[in-house]
mmCIF file of C-alpha atoms and ligand atoms in Angstrom:
data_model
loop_
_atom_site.group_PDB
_atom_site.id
_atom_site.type_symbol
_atom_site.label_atom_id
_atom_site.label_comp_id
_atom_site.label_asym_id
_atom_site.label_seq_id
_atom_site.Cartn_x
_atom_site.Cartn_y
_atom_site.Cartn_z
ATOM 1 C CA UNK A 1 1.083 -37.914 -7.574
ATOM 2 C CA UNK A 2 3.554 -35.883 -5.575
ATOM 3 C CA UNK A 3 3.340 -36.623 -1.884
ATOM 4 C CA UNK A 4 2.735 -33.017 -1.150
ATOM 5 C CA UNK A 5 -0.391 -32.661 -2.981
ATOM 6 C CA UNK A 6 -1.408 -36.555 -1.360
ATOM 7 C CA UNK A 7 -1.269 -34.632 1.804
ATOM 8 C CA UNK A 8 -2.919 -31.559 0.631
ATOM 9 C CA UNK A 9 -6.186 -33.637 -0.696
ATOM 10 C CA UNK A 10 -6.175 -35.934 2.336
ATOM 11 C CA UNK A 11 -6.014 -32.761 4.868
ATOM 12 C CA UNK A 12 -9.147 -31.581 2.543
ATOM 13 C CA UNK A 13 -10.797 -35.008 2.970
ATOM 14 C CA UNK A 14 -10.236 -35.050 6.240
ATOM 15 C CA UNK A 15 -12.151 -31.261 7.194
ATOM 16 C CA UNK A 16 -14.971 -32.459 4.743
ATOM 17 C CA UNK A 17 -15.670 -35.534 6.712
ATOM 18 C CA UNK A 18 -15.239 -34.379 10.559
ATOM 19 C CA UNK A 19 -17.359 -30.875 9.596
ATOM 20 C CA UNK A 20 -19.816 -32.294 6.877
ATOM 21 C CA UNK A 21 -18.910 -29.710 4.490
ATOM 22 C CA UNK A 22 -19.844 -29.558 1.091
ATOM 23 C CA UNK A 23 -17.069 -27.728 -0.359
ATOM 24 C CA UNK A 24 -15.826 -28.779 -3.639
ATOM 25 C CA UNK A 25 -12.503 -30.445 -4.571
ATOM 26 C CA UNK A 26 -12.983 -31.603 -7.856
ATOM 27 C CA UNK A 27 -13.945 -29.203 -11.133
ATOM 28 C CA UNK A 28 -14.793 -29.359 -14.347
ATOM 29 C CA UNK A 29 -14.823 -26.448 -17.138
ATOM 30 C CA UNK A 30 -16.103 -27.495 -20.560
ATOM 31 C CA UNK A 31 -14.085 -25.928 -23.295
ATOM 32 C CA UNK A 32 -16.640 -26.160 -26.144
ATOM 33 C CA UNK A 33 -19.196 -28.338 -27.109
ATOM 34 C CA UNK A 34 -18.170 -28.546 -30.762
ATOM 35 C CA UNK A 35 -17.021 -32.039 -31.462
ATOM 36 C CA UNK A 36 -15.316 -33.996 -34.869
ATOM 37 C CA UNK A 37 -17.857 -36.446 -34.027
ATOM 38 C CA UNK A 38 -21.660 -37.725 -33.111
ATOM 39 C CA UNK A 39 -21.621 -40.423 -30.905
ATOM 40 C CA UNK A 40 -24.254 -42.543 -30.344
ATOM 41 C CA UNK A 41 -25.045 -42.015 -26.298
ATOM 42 C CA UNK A 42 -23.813 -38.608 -26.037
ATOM 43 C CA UNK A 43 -25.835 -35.241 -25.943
ATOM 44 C CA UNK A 44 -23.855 -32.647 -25.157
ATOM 45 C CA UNK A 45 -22.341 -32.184 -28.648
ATOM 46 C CA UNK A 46 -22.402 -29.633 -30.976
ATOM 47 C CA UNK A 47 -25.246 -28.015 -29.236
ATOM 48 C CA UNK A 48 -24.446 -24.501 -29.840
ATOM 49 C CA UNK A 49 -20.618 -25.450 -31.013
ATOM 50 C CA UNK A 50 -19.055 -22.387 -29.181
ATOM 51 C CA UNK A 51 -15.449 -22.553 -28.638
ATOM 52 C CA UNK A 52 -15.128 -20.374 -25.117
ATOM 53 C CA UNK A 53 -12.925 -17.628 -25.274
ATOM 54 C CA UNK A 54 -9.449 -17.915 -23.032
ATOM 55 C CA UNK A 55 -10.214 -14.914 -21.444
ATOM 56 C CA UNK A 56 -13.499 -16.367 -19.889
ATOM 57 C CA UNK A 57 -11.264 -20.105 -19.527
ATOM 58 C CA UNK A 58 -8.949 -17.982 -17.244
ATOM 59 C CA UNK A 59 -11.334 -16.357 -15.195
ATOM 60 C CA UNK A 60 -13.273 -19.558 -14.709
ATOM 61 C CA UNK A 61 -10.262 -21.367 -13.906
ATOM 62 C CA UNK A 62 -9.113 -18.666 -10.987
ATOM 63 C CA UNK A 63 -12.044 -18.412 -9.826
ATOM 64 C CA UNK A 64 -12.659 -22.182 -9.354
ATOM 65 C CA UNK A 65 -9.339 -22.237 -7.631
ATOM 66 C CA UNK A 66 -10.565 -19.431 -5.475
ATOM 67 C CA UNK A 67 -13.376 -21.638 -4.617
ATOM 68 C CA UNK A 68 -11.054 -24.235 -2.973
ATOM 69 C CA UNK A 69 -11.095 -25.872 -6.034
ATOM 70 C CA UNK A 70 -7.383 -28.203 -6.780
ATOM 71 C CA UNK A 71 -8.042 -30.895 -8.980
ATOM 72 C CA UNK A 72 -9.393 -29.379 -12.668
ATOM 73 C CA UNK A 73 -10.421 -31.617 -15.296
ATOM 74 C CA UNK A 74 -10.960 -29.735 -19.467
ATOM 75 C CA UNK A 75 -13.829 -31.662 -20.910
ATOM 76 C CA UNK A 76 -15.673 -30.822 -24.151
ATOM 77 C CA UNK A 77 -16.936 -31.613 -27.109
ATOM 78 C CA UNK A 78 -13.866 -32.228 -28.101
ATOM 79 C CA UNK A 79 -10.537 -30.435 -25.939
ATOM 80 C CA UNK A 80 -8.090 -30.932 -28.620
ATOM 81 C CA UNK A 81 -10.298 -28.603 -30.956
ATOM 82 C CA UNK A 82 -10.265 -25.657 -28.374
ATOM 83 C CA UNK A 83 -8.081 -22.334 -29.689
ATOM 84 C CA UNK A 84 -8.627 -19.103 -28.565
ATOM 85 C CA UNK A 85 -6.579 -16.110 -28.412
ATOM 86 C CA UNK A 86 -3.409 -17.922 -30.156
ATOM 87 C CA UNK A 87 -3.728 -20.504 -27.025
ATOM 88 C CA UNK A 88 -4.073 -24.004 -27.499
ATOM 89 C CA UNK A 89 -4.486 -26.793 -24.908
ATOM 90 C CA UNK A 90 -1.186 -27.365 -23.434
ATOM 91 C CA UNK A 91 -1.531 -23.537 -22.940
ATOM 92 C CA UNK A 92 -4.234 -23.993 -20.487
ATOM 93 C CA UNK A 93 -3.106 -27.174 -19.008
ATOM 94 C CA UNK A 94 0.419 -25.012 -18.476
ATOM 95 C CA UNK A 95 -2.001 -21.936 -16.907
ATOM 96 C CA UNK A 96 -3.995 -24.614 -14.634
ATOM 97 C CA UNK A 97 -0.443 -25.600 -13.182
ATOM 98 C CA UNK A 98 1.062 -21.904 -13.025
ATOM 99 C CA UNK A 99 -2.114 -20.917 -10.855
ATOM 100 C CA UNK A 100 -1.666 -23.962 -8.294
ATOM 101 C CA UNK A 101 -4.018 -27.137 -9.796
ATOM 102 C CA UNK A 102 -2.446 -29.798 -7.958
ATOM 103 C CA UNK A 103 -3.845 -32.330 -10.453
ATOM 104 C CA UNK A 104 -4.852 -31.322 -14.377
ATOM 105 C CA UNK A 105 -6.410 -33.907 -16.646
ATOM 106 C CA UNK A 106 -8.537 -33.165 -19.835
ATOM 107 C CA UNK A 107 -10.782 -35.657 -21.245
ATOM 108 C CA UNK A 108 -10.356 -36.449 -25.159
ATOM 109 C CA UNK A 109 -11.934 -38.659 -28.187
ATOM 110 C CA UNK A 110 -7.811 -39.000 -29.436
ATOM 111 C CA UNK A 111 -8.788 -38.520 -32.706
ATOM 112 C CA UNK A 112 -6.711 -35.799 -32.692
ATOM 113 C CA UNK A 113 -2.707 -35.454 -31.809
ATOM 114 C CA UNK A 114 -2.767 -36.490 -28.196
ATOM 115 C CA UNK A 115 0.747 -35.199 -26.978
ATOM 116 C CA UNK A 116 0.378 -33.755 -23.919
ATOM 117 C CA UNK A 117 2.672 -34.802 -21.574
ATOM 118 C CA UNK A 118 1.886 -31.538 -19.012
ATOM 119 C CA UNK A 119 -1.235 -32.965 -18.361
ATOM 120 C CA UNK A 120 -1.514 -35.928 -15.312
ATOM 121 C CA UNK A 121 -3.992 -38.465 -17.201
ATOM 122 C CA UNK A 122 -5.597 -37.756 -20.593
ATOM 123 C CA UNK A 123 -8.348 -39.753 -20.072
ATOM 124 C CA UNK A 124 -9.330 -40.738 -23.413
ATOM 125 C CA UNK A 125 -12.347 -42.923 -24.860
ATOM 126 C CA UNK A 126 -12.457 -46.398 -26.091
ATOM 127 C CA UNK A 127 -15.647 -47.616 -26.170
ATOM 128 C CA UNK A 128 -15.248 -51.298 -27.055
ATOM 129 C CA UNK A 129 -13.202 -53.355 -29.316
ATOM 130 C CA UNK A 130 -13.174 -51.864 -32.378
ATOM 131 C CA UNK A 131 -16.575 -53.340 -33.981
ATOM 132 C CA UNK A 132 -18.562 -51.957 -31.257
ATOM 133 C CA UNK A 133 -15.813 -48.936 -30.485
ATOM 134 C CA UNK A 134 -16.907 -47.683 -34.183
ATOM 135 C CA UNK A 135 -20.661 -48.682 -33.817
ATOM 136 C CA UNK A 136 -21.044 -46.099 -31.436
ATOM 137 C CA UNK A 137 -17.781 -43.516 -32.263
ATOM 138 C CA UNK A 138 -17.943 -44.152 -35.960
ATOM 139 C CA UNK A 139 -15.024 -45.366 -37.860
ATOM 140 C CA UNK A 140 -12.475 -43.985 -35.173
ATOM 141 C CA UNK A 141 -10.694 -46.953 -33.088
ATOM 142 C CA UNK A 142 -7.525 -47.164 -35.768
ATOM 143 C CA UNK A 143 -6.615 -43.479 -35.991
ATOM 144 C CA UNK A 144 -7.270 -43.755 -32.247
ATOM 145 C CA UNK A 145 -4.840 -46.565 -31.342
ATOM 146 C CA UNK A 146 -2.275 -44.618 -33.900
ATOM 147 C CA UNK A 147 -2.718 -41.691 -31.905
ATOM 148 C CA UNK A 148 -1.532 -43.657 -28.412
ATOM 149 C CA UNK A 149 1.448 -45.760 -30.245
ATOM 150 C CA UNK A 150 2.427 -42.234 -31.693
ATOM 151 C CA UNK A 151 2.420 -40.619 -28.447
ATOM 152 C CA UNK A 152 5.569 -38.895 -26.647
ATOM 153 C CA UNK A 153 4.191 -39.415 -23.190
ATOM 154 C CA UNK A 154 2.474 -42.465 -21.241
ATOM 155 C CA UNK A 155 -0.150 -40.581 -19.548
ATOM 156 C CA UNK A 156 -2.877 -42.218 -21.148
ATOM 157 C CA UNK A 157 -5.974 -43.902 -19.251
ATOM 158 C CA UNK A 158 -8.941 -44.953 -21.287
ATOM 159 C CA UNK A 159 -11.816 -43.819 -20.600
ATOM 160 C CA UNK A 160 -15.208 -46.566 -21.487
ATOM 161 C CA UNK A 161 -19.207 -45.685 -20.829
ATOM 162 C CA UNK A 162 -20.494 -48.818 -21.015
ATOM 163 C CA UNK A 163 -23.900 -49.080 -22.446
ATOM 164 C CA UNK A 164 -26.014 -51.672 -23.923
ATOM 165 C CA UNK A 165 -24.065 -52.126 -27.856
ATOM 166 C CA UNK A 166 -20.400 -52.720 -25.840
ATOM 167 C CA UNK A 167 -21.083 -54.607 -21.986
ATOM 168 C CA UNK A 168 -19.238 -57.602 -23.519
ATOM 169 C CA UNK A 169 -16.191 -55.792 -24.704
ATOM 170 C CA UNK A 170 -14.816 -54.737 -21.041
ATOM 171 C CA UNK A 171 -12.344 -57.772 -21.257
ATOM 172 C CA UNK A 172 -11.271 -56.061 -24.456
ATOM 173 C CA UNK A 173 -10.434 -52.332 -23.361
ATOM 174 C CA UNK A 174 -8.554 -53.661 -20.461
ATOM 175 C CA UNK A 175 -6.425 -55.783 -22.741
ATOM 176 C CA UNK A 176 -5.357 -52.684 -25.045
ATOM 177 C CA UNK A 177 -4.599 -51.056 -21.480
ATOM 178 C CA UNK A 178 -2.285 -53.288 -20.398
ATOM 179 C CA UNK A 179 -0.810 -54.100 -23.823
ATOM 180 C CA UNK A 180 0.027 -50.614 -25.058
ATOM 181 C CA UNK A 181 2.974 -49.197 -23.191
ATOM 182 C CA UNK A 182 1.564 -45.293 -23.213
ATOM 183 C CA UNK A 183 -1.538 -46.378 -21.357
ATOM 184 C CA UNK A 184 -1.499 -46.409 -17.398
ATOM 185 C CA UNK A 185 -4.839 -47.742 -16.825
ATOM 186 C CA UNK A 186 -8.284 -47.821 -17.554
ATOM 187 C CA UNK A 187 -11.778 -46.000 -16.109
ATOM 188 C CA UNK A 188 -14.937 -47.147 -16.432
ATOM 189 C CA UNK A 189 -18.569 -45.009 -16.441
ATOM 190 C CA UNK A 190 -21.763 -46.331 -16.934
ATOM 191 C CA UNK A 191 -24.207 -44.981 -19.461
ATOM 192 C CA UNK A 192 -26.034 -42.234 -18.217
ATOM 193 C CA UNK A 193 -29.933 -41.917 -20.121
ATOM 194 C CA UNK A 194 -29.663 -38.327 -21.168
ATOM 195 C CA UNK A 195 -32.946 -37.685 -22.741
ATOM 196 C CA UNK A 196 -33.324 -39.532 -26.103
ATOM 197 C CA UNK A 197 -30.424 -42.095 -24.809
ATOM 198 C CA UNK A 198 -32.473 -44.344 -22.668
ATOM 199 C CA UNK A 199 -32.452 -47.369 -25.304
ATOM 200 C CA UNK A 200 -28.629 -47.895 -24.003
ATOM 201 C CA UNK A 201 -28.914 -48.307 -20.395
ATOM 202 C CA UNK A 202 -28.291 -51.571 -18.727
ATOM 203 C CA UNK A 203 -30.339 -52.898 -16.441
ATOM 204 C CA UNK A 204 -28.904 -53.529 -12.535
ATOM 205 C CA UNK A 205 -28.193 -57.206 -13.420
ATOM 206 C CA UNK A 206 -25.956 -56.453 -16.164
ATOM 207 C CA UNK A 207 -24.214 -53.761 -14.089
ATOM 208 C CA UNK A 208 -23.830 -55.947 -12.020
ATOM 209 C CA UNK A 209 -22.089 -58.615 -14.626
ATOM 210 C CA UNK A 210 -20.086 -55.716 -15.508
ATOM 211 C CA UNK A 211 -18.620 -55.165 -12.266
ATOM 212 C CA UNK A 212 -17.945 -58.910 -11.368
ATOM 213 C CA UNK A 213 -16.393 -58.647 -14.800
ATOM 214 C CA UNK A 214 -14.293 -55.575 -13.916
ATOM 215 C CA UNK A 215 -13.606 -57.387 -10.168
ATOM 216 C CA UNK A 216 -12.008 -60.181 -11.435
ATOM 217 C CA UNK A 217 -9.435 -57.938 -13.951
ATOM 218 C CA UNK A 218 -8.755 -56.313 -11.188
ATOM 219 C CA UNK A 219 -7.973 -59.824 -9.134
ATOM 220 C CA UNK A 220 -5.861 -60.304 -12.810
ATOM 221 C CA UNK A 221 -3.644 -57.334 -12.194
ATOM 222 C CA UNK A 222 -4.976 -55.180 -15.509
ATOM 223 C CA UNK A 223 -4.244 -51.602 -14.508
ATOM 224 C CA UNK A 224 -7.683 -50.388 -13.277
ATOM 225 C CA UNK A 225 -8.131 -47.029 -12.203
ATOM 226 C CA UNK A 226 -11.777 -47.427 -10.181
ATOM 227 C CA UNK A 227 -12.726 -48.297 -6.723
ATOM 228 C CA UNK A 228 -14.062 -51.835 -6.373
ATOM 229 C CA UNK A 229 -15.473 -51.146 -3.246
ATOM 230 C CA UNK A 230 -18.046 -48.551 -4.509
ATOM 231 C CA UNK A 231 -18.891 -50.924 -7.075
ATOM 232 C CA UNK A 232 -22.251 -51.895 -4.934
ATOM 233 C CA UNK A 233 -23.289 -48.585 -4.497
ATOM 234 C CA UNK A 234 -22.995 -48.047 -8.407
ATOM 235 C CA UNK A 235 -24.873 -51.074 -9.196
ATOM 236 C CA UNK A 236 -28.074 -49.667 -7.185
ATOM 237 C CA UNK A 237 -27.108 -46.131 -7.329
ATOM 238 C CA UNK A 238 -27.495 -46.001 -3.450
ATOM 239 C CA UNK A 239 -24.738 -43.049 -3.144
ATOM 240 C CA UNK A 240 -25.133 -39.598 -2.112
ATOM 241 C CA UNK A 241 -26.690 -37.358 -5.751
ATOM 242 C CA UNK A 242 -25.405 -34.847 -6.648
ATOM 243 C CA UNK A 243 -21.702 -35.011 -5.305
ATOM 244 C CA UNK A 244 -21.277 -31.729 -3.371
ATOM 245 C CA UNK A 245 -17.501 -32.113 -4.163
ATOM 246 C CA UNK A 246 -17.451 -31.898 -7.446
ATOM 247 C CA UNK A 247 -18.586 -28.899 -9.859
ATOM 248 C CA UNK A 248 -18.445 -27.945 -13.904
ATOM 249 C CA UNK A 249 -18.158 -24.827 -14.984
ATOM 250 C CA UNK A 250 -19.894 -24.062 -18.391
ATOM 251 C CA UNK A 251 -20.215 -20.372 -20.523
ATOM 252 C CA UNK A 252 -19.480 -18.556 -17.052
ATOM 253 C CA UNK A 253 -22.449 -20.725 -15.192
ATOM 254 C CA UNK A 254 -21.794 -23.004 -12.315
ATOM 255 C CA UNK A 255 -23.070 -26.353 -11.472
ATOM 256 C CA UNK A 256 -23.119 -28.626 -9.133
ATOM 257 C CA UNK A 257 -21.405 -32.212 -10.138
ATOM 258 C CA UNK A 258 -22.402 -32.185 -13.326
ATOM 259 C CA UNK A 259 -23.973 -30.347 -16.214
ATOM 260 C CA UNK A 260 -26.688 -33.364 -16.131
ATOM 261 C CA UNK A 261 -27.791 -32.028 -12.929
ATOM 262 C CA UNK A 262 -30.521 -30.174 -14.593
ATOM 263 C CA UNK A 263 -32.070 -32.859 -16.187
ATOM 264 C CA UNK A 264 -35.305 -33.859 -14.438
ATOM 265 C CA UNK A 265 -34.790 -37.244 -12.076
ATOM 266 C CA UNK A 266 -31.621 -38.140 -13.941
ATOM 267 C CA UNK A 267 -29.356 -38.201 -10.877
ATOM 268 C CA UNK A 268 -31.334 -41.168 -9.736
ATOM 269 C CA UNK A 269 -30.389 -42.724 -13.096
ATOM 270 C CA UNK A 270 -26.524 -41.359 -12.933
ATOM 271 C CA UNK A 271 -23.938 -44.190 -14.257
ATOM 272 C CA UNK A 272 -21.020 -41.705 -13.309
ATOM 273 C CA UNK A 273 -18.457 -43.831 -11.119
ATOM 274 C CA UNK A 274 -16.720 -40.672 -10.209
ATOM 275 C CA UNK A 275 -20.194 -39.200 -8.749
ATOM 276 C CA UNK A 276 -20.697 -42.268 -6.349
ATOM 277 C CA UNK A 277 -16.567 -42.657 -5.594
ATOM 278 C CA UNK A 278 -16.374 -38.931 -4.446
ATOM 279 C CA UNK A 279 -19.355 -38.472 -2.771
ATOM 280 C CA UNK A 280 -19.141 -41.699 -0.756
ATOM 281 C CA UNK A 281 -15.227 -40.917 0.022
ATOM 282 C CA UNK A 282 -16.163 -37.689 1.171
ATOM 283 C CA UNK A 283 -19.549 -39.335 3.561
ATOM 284 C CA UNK A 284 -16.357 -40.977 5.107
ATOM 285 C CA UNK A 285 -16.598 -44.265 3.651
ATOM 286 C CA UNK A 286 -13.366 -45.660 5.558
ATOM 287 C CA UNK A 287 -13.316 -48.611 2.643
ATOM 288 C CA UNK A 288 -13.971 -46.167 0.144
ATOM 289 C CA UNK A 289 -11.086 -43.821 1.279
ATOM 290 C CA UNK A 290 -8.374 -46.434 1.817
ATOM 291 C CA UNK A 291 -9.079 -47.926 -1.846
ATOM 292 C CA UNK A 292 -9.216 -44.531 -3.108
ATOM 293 C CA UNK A 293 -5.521 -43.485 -1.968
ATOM 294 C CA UNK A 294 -4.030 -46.618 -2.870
ATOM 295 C CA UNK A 295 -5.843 -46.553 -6.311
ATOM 296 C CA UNK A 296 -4.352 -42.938 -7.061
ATOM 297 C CA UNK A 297 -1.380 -43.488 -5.769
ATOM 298 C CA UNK A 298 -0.633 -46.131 -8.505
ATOM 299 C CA UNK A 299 -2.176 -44.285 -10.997
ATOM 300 C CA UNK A 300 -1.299 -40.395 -11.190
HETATM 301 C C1 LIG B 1 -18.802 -35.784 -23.374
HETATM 302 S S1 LIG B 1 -17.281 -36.530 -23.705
HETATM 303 C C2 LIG B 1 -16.219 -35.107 -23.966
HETATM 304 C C3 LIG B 1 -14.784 -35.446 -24.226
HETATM 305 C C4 LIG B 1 -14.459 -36.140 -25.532
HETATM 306 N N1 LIG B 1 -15.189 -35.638 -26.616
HETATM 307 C C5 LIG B 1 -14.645 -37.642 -25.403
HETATM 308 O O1 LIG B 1 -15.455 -38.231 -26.099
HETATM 309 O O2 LIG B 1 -13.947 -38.201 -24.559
HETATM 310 C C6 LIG B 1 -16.711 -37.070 -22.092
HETATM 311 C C7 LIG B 1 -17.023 -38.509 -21.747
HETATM 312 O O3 LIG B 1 -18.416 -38.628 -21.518
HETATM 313 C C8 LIG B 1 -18.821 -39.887 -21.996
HETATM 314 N N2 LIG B 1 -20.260 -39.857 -22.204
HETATM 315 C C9 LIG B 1 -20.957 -39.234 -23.164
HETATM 316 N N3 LIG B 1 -22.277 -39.489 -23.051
HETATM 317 C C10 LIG B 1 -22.401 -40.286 -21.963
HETATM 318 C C11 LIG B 1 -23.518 -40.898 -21.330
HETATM 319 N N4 LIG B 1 -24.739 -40.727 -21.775
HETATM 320 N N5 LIG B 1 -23.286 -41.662 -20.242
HETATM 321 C C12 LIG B 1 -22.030 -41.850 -19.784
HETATM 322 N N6 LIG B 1 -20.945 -41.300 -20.338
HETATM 323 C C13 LIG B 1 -21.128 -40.528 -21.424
HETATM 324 C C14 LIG B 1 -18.038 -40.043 -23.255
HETATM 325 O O4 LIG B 1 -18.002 -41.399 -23.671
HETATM 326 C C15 LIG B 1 -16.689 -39.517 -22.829
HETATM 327 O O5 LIG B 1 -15.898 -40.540 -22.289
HETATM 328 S S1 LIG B 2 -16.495 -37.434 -29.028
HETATM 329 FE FE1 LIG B 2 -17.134 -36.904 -26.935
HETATM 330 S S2 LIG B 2 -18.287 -34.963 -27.114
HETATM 331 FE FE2 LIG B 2 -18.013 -35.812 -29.165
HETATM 332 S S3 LIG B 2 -19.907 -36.871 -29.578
HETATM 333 FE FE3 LIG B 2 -18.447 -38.374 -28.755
HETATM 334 S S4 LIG B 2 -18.724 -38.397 -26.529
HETATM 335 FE FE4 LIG B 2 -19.753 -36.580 -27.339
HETATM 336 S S1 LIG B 3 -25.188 -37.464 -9.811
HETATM 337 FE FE1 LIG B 3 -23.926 -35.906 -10.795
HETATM 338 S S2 LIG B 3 -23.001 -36.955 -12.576
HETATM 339 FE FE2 LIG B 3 -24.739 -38.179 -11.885
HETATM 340 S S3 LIG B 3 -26.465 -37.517 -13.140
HETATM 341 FE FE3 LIG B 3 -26.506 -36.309 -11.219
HETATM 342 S S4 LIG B 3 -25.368 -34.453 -11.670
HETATM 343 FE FE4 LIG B 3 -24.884 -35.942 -13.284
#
């Protein structure tokens, strides 16, 4: 990250905390919801399977930067299937940039050609080794690690929910991290029950295994891109819901921290690290900030 937009965010962090203001940092616009594929603990696929129009991407993505808005995230469905208008992805990563997004990233399934060098992380999902990567993503994991090795830029971090069918295979993901030379680092979520889901959530004491797990990589120098020290407060979910700092943008309609926000009582089920991490940095967690800017600063 360039130390002018380190100073930018922290000046923002800073106002947040002294005036206890809720305005947002973070956003999110979903692209479409049409998706190559069906995976097992996701809902938000293929729903309607609307591609948005880049006229409506645009004004979404001004007017989120209006809103105070600098780091954007593209999530989907699947981003790499989004065309409108004779644009394409790296388009709107390239438009994101031109209008003053200090940090871009889009979320993908990299089943698709992943060069996108523009872009500061592609965080893309590996759920598992590939047995359990393929149990959930269908047969996917060796287009998927084709798709990294055949890569022009090293802006890759993984991106794992970990559910039920793959809480023994964090050991694995990390090792593909550090192994492949495109990859920068790994992120972790937990599953979140979206109605229908529920049969893969763990249970506190295996979140917890999980995070000892993910501790003691992180004692092992594998490149992990989450903040131990909110690791207790994901555990027990004892973090400010929703994050205030954080917003999506879907089909014109705003919400806040997540699209999931609507579903009844799930925010006291949420398995979203980056929920907990921004809402705690910006309650002025002092641990939580100083592992933050250390972890980013390795890592974008
Ligand atoms: C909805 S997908 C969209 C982007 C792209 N299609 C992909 O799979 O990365 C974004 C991320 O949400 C994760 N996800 C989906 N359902 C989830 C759930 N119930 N709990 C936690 N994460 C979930 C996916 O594994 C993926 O990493
Ligand atoms: S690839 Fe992404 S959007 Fe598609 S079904 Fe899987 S998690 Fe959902
Ligand atoms: S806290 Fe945010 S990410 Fe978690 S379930 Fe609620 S709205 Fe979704």
């Amino acid at each position: 990250m360039k130390t002018s937009s380190l100073i930018k965010l922290s000046l923002f962090g800073m106002i947040t905390i002294i005036f206890k203001r809720k305005k947002p940092i973070l956003g999110t616009i979903i692209l479409t919801d049409k998706c190559n594929l069906s995976c097992k603990h996701c809902a938000v696929n293929n729903i309607n399977s609307i591609i948005h129009p880049y006229c409506e991407i645009k004004s979404e993505m001004i007017e989120l930067y209006n809103q105070g808005i600098r780091i954007l995230f593209f999530c989907g469905g699947e981003t790499f299937l989004w065309e409108s208008e004779g644009k394409n992805l790296r388009d709107l990563v390239n438009e994101a940039k031109k209008i003053g997004f200090l940090i871009v990233n889009i979320v993908t399934n990299g089943t698709l050609q992943i060069d996108l060098p523009e872009a500061d992380l592609i965080l893309l999902s590996l759920d598992g080794a590939k047995e359990n990567h393929n149990l959930i993503r269908g047969d996917t994991y060796d287009k998927i690690l084709e798709n990294i090795r055949s890569s022009q830029s090293s802006n890759i971090c993984l991106y794992m929910a970990i559910n039920k069918l793959n809480k023994t295979d964090i050991i694995d993901v990390c090792s593909v991290a550090k192994n492949e030379p495109n990859i920068r680092a790994v992120s972790f979520n937990f599953h979140t029950p979206y109605p229908g889901t529920e049969h893969l959530s763990l249970t506190v004491d295996e979140k917890q295994k999980c995070c000892d797990t993910i501790s003691s990589l992180i004692d092992k120098d594998y490149p992990i891109f989450n903040l131990r020290s909110a690791f207790p407060y994901i555990v027990h979910i004892k973090f400010p819901t929703p994050c205030h700092q954080c917003i999506v943008m879907e089909n014109g309609k705003q919400s806040i921290c997540g699209r999931c926000v609507e579903i009844e009582d799930l925010c006291s089920k949420c398995g979203y690290f980056f929920a907990a991490e921004y809402s705690l940095v910006f309650k002025g967690n002092l641990k939580i900030i100083f592992d933050m800017l250390s972890t980013y600063l390795k890592y974008i």
